[in-house]
Amino acid sequence: MITDVDQIASVSWLQFSDLLWETEGVVCAIMDEVIKTRNYRKHIMKNGTLDICRACHRPGESLRHIVSRCSHLANGEYLHRHNQVARIFHQQLSLRFGLIDFEMPYYRYDPASVLENSSALLYWD
Ligand SMILES: [Zn+2]
């Protein structure tokens, strides 16, 4: 159990998100680590499931393994996730320093490899 998490702040997004209730439910299940991974089925449900990751075929298909430790997902899904987050940072920095004029949805934002003005220089990738 992680004890240094701000329990109030970690659920404050529920007050202002525009997510469907089904999506909120899945996110809450992930936060509570009650997703039916093979590790969960073996150790919590105790239903005899073989705890082997369906992506990399190594032992231990836990939620943490899927989210950040699976070698099969590292160069595809994790890189994609990283780049999506980096696009958000890039766009916000570009706006803050006057390198772009307007904000667009992050999934439509295509960062220029170099943005520059008299006060800032911003590289992408
Ligand atoms: Zn894996």
Short mmCIF file of N, CA and C and ligand atoms in Angstrom, two decimals:
data_model
loop_
_atom_site.label_atom_id
_atom_site.label_comp_id
_atom_site.label_asym_id
_atom_site.label_seq_id
_atom_site.Cartn_x
_atom_site.Cartn_y
_atom_site.Cartn_z
N MET A 1 0.84 -1.19 0.00
CA MET A 1 0.00 0.00 0.00
C MET A 1 0.88 1.24 0.00
N ILE A 2 0.63 2.13 -0.95
CA ILE A 2 1.37 3.39 -1.01
C ILE A 2 0.76 4.35 -0.01
N THR A 3 1.58 4.91 0.88
CA THR A 3 1.05 5.77 1.94
C THR A 3 1.30 7.25 1.72
N ASP A 4 2.16 7.59 0.76
CA ASP A 4 2.47 9.01 0.56
C ASP A 4 1.62 9.65 -0.53
N VAL A 5 0.47 9.07 -0.83
CA VAL A 5 -0.44 9.62 -1.83
C VAL A 5 -1.45 10.53 -1.14
N ASP A 6 -1.66 11.70 -1.73
CA ASP A 6 -2.68 12.63 -1.23
C ASP A 6 -4.04 12.07 -1.66
N GLN A 7 -4.75 11.46 -0.74
CA GLN A 7 -6.01 10.77 -1.06
C GLN A 7 -7.09 11.73 -1.57
N ILE A 8 -7.12 12.94 -1.06
CA ILE A 8 -8.13 13.93 -1.50
C ILE A 8 -7.79 14.42 -2.91
N ALA A 9 -6.56 14.80 -3.11
CA ALA A 9 -6.15 15.33 -4.42
C ALA A 9 -6.26 14.27 -5.51
N SER A 10 -6.00 13.02 -5.15
CA SER A 10 -5.99 11.97 -6.18
C SER A 10 -7.38 11.64 -6.71
N VAL A 11 -8.42 12.08 -6.03
CA VAL A 11 -9.78 11.84 -6.55
C VAL A 11 -10.51 13.16 -6.89
N SER A 12 -9.81 14.28 -6.79
CA SER A 12 -10.47 15.57 -7.06
C SER A 12 -10.91 15.69 -8.51
N TRP A 13 -10.27 14.95 -9.41
CA TRP A 13 -10.65 14.99 -10.82
C TRP A 13 -12.10 14.52 -11.01
N LEU A 14 -12.64 13.76 -10.07
CA LEU A 14 -14.01 13.28 -10.20
C LEU A 14 -15.03 14.41 -10.14
N GLN A 15 -14.65 15.54 -9.53
CA GLN A 15 -15.56 16.67 -9.38
C GLN A 15 -15.70 17.50 -10.65
N PHE A 16 -14.71 17.45 -11.53
CA PHE A 16 -14.76 18.33 -12.70
C PHE A 16 -14.49 17.64 -14.02
N SER A 17 -14.35 16.34 -14.03
CA SER A 17 -14.08 15.67 -15.30
C SER A 17 -15.36 15.54 -16.11
N ASP A 18 -15.19 15.43 -17.40
CA ASP A 18 -16.32 15.22 -18.29
C ASP A 18 -16.37 13.79 -18.80
N LEU A 19 -15.82 12.87 -18.04
CA LEU A 19 -15.78 11.48 -18.48
C LEU A 19 -17.14 10.82 -18.32
N LEU A 20 -17.41 9.83 -19.16
CA LEU A 20 -18.60 9.01 -18.98
C LEU A 20 -18.47 8.25 -17.67
N TRP A 21 -19.61 7.93 -17.05
CA TRP A 21 -19.54 7.25 -15.76
C TRP A 21 -18.86 5.89 -15.88
N GLU A 22 -19.01 5.25 -17.04
CA GLU A 22 -18.34 3.96 -17.24
C GLU A 22 -16.82 4.14 -17.21
N THR A 23 -16.36 5.22 -17.85
CA THR A 23 -14.93 5.49 -17.89
C THR A 23 -14.41 5.82 -16.49
N GLU A 24 -15.17 6.64 -15.74
CA GLU A 24 -14.77 6.94 -14.37
C GLU A 24 -14.67 5.65 -13.55
N GLY A 25 -15.60 4.73 -13.77
CA GLY A 25 -15.58 3.47 -13.05
C GLY A 25 -14.32 2.67 -13.35
N VAL A 26 -13.91 2.64 -14.61
CA VAL A 26 -12.70 1.91 -14.98
C VAL A 26 -11.48 2.57 -14.37
N VAL A 27 -11.42 3.90 -14.40
CA VAL A 27 -10.27 4.61 -13.82
C VAL A 27 -10.21 4.35 -12.31
N CYS A 28 -11.36 4.37 -11.64
CA CYS A 28 -11.37 4.07 -10.20
C CYS A 28 -10.92 2.64 -9.92
N ALA A 29 -11.35 1.71 -10.76
CA ALA A 29 -10.93 0.32 -10.58
C ALA A 29 -9.42 0.18 -10.76
N ILE A 30 -8.87 0.93 -11.71
CA ILE A 30 -7.42 0.91 -11.91
C ILE A 30 -6.72 1.49 -10.68
N MET A 31 -7.24 2.63 -10.18
CA MET A 31 -6.63 3.25 -8.99
C MET A 31 -6.69 2.30 -7.79
N ASP A 32 -7.75 1.53 -7.68
CA ASP A 32 -7.90 0.60 -6.56
C ASP A 32 -7.24 -0.75 -6.83
N GLU A 33 -6.64 -0.87 -8.02
CA GLU A 33 -5.95 -2.11 -8.42
C GLU A 33 -6.87 -3.32 -8.35
N VAL A 34 -8.09 -3.18 -8.84
CA VAL A 34 -9.02 -4.30 -8.87
C VAL A 34 -9.40 -4.68 -10.30
N ILE A 35 -8.49 -4.47 -11.22
CA ILE A 35 -8.67 -4.90 -12.60
C ILE A 35 -8.31 -6.38 -12.67
N LYS A 36 -9.08 -7.12 -13.43
CA LYS A 36 -8.87 -8.57 -13.48
C LYS A 36 -7.69 -8.95 -14.37
N THR A 37 -6.50 -8.59 -13.89
CA THR A 37 -5.29 -9.07 -14.56
C THR A 37 -5.14 -10.55 -14.21
N ARG A 38 -4.22 -11.21 -14.85
CA ARG A 38 -3.99 -12.62 -14.50
C ARG A 38 -3.42 -12.76 -13.10
N ASN A 39 -2.61 -11.76 -12.68
CA ASN A 39 -2.08 -11.77 -11.32
C ASN A 39 -3.21 -11.64 -10.30
N TYR A 40 -4.16 -10.75 -10.58
CA TYR A 40 -5.32 -10.57 -9.70
C TYR A 40 -6.15 -11.84 -9.63
N ARG A 41 -6.37 -12.44 -10.78
CA ARG A 41 -7.17 -13.67 -10.80
C ARG A 41 -6.51 -14.80 -10.01
N LYS A 42 -5.18 -14.90 -10.15
CA LYS A 42 -4.47 -15.97 -9.45
C LYS A 42 -4.43 -15.73 -7.94
N HIS A 43 -4.03 -14.49 -7.54
CA HIS A 43 -3.75 -14.25 -6.12
C HIS A 43 -4.94 -13.73 -5.33
N ILE A 44 -5.87 -13.01 -5.94
CA ILE A 44 -7.01 -12.47 -5.22
C ILE A 44 -8.24 -13.36 -5.40
N MET A 45 -8.54 -13.68 -6.66
CA MET A 45 -9.70 -14.53 -6.91
C MET A 45 -9.39 -16.00 -6.64
N LYS A 46 -8.11 -16.34 -6.69
CA LYS A 46 -7.63 -17.71 -6.45
C LYS A 46 -8.39 -18.73 -7.29
N ASN A 47 -8.43 -18.41 -8.61
CA ASN A 47 -9.18 -19.29 -9.50
C ASN A 47 -8.28 -20.17 -10.38
N GLY A 48 -7.01 -20.25 -10.01
CA GLY A 48 -6.12 -21.15 -10.73
C GLY A 48 -5.57 -20.59 -12.03
N THR A 49 -5.76 -19.32 -12.27
CA THR A 49 -5.24 -18.70 -13.49
C THR A 49 -3.72 -18.76 -13.50
N LEU A 50 -3.13 -19.06 -14.64
CA LEU A 50 -1.69 -19.02 -14.81
C LEU A 50 -1.28 -17.56 -14.98
N ASP A 51 -0.45 -17.06 -14.08
CA ASP A 51 -0.08 -15.65 -14.05
C ASP A 51 1.06 -15.37 -15.02
N ILE A 52 0.74 -15.34 -16.30
CA ILE A 52 1.71 -15.05 -17.35
C ILE A 52 1.17 -13.88 -18.16
N CYS A 53 2.03 -12.89 -18.41
CA CYS A 53 1.60 -11.71 -19.17
C CYS A 53 1.20 -12.11 -20.58
N ARG A 54 0.04 -11.63 -21.01
CA ARG A 54 -0.44 -11.96 -22.36
C ARG A 54 0.35 -11.26 -23.45
N ALA A 55 1.07 -10.19 -23.10
CA ALA A 55 1.84 -9.46 -24.11
C ALA A 55 3.26 -9.99 -24.24
N CYS A 56 3.99 -10.11 -23.13
CA CYS A 56 5.39 -10.52 -23.19
C CYS A 56 5.61 -11.98 -22.79
N HIS A 57 4.59 -12.62 -22.28
CA HIS A 57 4.64 -14.04 -21.89
C HIS A 57 5.61 -14.31 -20.74
N ARG A 58 5.83 -13.30 -19.91
CA ARG A 58 6.67 -13.48 -18.71
C ARG A 58 5.76 -13.53 -17.49
N PRO A 59 6.24 -14.11 -16.39
CA PRO A 59 5.41 -14.22 -15.18
C PRO A 59 5.09 -12.85 -14.58
N GLY A 60 3.88 -12.72 -14.03
CA GLY A 60 3.52 -11.54 -13.26
C GLY A 60 2.73 -10.50 -14.03
N GLU A 61 1.56 -10.84 -14.54
CA GLU A 61 0.75 -9.86 -15.25
C GLU A 61 -0.07 -9.05 -14.25
N SER A 62 0.62 -8.20 -13.49
CA SER A 62 -0.06 -7.30 -12.55
C SER A 62 -0.39 -6.00 -13.27
N LEU A 63 -1.18 -5.16 -12.63
CA LEU A 63 -1.51 -3.86 -13.20
C LEU A 63 -0.24 -3.02 -13.39
N ARG A 64 0.62 -3.05 -12.39
CA ARG A 64 1.88 -2.29 -12.50
C ARG A 64 2.74 -2.79 -13.65
N HIS A 65 2.75 -4.10 -13.86
CA HIS A 65 3.50 -4.65 -14.99
C HIS A 65 2.94 -4.12 -16.30
N ILE A 66 1.62 -4.13 -16.44
CA ILE A 66 0.99 -3.67 -17.68
C ILE A 66 1.23 -2.19 -17.90
N VAL A 67 1.15 -1.40 -16.84
CA VAL A 67 1.25 0.05 -16.97
C VAL A 67 2.68 0.52 -17.25
N SER A 68 3.68 -0.18 -16.69
CA SER A 68 5.02 0.40 -16.80
C SER A 68 6.18 -0.59 -16.93
N ARG A 69 5.95 -1.86 -16.87
CA ARG A 69 7.10 -2.78 -16.82
C ARG A 69 7.13 -3.84 -17.91
N CYS A 70 6.19 -3.86 -18.80
CA CYS A 70 6.12 -4.93 -19.79
C CYS A 70 7.08 -4.62 -20.95
N SER A 71 8.00 -5.53 -21.21
CA SER A 71 8.98 -5.31 -22.26
C SER A 71 8.33 -5.27 -23.64
N HIS A 72 7.23 -5.96 -23.82
CA HIS A 72 6.56 -5.98 -25.12
C HIS A 72 5.89 -4.63 -25.43
N LEU A 73 5.44 -3.94 -24.39
CA LEU A 73 4.73 -2.67 -24.58
C LEU A 73 5.67 -1.47 -24.58
N ALA A 74 6.94 -1.66 -24.18
CA ALA A 74 7.85 -0.54 -23.96
C ALA A 74 8.05 0.33 -25.20
N ASN A 75 8.33 -0.25 -26.32
CA ASN A 75 8.66 0.56 -27.50
C ASN A 75 7.45 0.94 -28.34
N GLY A 76 6.28 0.50 -27.94
CA GLY A 76 5.08 0.85 -28.68
C GLY A 76 4.14 1.68 -27.86
N GLU A 77 3.42 1.04 -26.98
CA GLU A 77 2.39 1.72 -26.19
C GLU A 77 2.98 2.74 -25.22
N TYR A 78 4.06 2.40 -24.54
CA TYR A 78 4.65 3.34 -23.57
C TYR A 78 5.23 4.56 -24.30
N LEU A 79 5.86 4.33 -25.44
CA LEU A 79 6.42 5.44 -26.21
C LEU A 79 5.29 6.34 -26.72
N HIS A 80 4.21 5.75 -27.18
CA HIS A 80 3.05 6.53 -27.64
C HIS A 80 2.49 7.37 -26.49
N ARG A 81 2.32 6.75 -25.33
CA ARG A 81 1.81 7.47 -24.15
C ARG A 81 2.75 8.62 -23.78
N HIS A 82 4.04 8.33 -23.76
CA HIS A 82 5.03 9.35 -23.46
C HIS A 82 4.91 10.53 -24.43
N ASN A 83 4.81 10.23 -25.71
CA ASN A 83 4.75 11.29 -26.72
C ASN A 83 3.45 12.09 -26.62
N GLN A 84 2.37 11.46 -26.26
CA GLN A 84 1.11 12.19 -26.08
C GLN A 84 1.23 13.18 -24.92
N VAL A 85 1.82 12.76 -23.83
CA VAL A 85 2.02 13.66 -22.69
C VAL A 85 3.00 14.77 -23.07
N ALA A 86 4.06 14.42 -23.79
CA ALA A 86 5.04 15.42 -24.20
C ALA A 86 4.41 16.46 -25.13
N ARG A 87 3.46 16.06 -25.96
CA ARG A 87 2.75 17.02 -26.82
C ARG A 87 2.01 18.06 -25.98
N ILE A 88 1.40 17.61 -24.90
CA ILE A 88 0.68 18.54 -24.02
C ILE A 88 1.65 19.55 -23.42
N PHE A 89 2.78 19.06 -22.91
CA PHE A 89 3.79 19.97 -22.35
C PHE A 89 4.31 20.92 -23.42
N HIS A 90 4.61 20.38 -24.60
CA HIS A 90 5.14 21.21 -25.68
C HIS A 90 4.17 22.32 -26.05
N GLN A 91 2.89 21.98 -26.18
CA GLN A 91 1.91 22.99 -26.56
C GLN A 91 1.75 24.05 -25.45
N GLN A 92 1.73 23.61 -24.20
CA GLN A 92 1.58 24.57 -23.11
C GLN A 92 2.80 25.49 -22.99
N LEU A 93 4.00 24.94 -23.17
CA LEU A 93 5.20 25.78 -23.17
C LEU A 93 5.18 26.75 -24.34
N SER A 94 4.73 26.27 -25.50
CA SER A 94 4.65 27.13 -26.69
C SER A 94 3.69 28.27 -26.48
N LEU A 95 2.57 27.99 -25.84
CA LEU A 95 1.60 29.05 -25.54
C LEU A 95 2.17 30.04 -24.54
N ARG A 96 2.76 29.51 -23.49
CA ARG A 96 3.30 30.37 -22.42
C ARG A 96 4.35 31.33 -22.94
N PHE A 97 5.18 30.87 -23.87
CA PHE A 97 6.28 31.71 -24.37
C PHE A 97 5.95 32.38 -25.70
N GLY A 98 4.67 32.34 -26.09
CA GLY A 98 4.25 33.06 -27.29
C GLY A 98 4.77 32.48 -28.59
N LEU A 99 5.06 31.19 -28.59
CA LEU A 99 5.58 30.54 -29.80
C LEU A 99 4.46 30.09 -30.72
N ILE A 100 3.26 29.92 -30.19
CA ILE A 100 2.07 29.63 -30.99
C ILE A 100 0.96 30.53 -30.47
N ASP A 101 -0.10 30.68 -31.28
CA ASP A 101 -1.14 31.66 -30.95
C ASP A 101 -2.40 31.07 -30.32
N PHE A 102 -2.66 29.81 -30.55
CA PHE A 102 -3.90 29.26 -30.01
C PHE A 102 -3.70 27.79 -29.60
N GLU A 103 -4.60 27.34 -28.73
CA GLU A 103 -4.54 25.98 -28.23
C GLU A 103 -5.49 25.09 -29.03
N MET A 104 -5.08 23.88 -29.24
CA MET A 104 -5.93 22.90 -29.91
C MET A 104 -5.91 21.60 -29.12
N PRO A 105 -6.82 20.68 -29.40
CA PRO A 105 -6.78 19.40 -28.68
C PRO A 105 -5.42 18.73 -28.84
N TYR A 106 -4.92 18.16 -27.75
CA TYR A 106 -3.56 17.61 -27.77
C TYR A 106 -3.37 16.56 -28.85
N TYR A 107 -4.42 15.82 -29.15
CA TYR A 107 -4.28 14.75 -30.15
C TYR A 107 -4.23 15.30 -31.56
N ARG A 108 -4.53 16.56 -31.74
CA ARG A 108 -4.39 17.20 -33.05
C ARG A 108 -3.13 18.04 -33.15
N TYR A 109 -2.52 18.31 -32.02
CA TYR A 109 -1.33 19.17 -32.00
C TYR A 109 -0.14 18.41 -32.56
N ASP A 110 0.48 19.00 -33.57
CA ASP A 110 1.66 18.41 -34.21
C ASP A 110 2.84 19.35 -33.95
N PRO A 111 3.66 19.05 -32.97
CA PRO A 111 4.73 19.97 -32.59
C PRO A 111 5.73 20.18 -33.73
N ALA A 112 6.08 21.44 -33.95
CA ALA A 112 7.15 21.74 -34.89
C ALA A 112 8.47 21.30 -34.28
N SER A 113 9.42 20.87 -35.10
CA SER A 113 10.69 20.39 -34.56
C SER A 113 11.45 21.51 -33.84
N VAL A 114 11.31 22.76 -34.30
CA VAL A 114 11.95 23.89 -33.64
C VAL A 114 10.97 25.07 -33.68
N LEU A 115 10.77 25.69 -32.54
CA LEU A 115 10.01 26.94 -32.45
C LEU A 115 10.91 27.96 -31.78
N GLU A 116 10.89 29.18 -32.30
CA GLU A 116 11.80 30.19 -31.77
C GLU A 116 11.20 31.58 -31.91
N ASN A 117 11.42 32.39 -30.91
CA ASN A 117 11.14 33.83 -31.00
C ASN A 117 12.25 34.54 -30.24
N SER A 118 12.06 35.82 -29.97
CA SER A 118 13.15 36.60 -29.36
C SER A 118 13.45 36.19 -27.91
N SER A 119 12.52 35.47 -27.28
CA SER A 119 12.74 35.13 -25.87
C SER A 119 12.79 33.63 -25.59
N ALA A 120 12.48 32.79 -26.57
CA ALA A 120 12.44 31.35 -26.29
C ALA A 120 12.83 30.53 -27.51
N LEU A 121 13.39 29.37 -27.24
CA LEU A 121 13.73 28.40 -28.27
C LEU A 121 13.27 27.04 -27.75
N LEU A 122 12.42 26.36 -28.52
CA LEU A 122 11.83 25.10 -28.06
C LEU A 122 12.01 24.03 -29.13
N TYR A 123 12.60 22.91 -28.72
CA TYR A 123 12.82 21.79 -29.62
C TYR A 123 11.79 20.70 -29.36
N TRP A 124 11.51 19.92 -30.37
CA TRP A 124 10.67 18.74 -30.23
C TRP A 124 11.47 17.51 -30.62
N ASP A 125 11.42 16.51 -29.76
CA ASP A 125 12.01 15.20 -30.04
C ASP A 125 13.51 15.28 -30.31
ZN ZN B 1 4.38 -8.18 -20.16
#
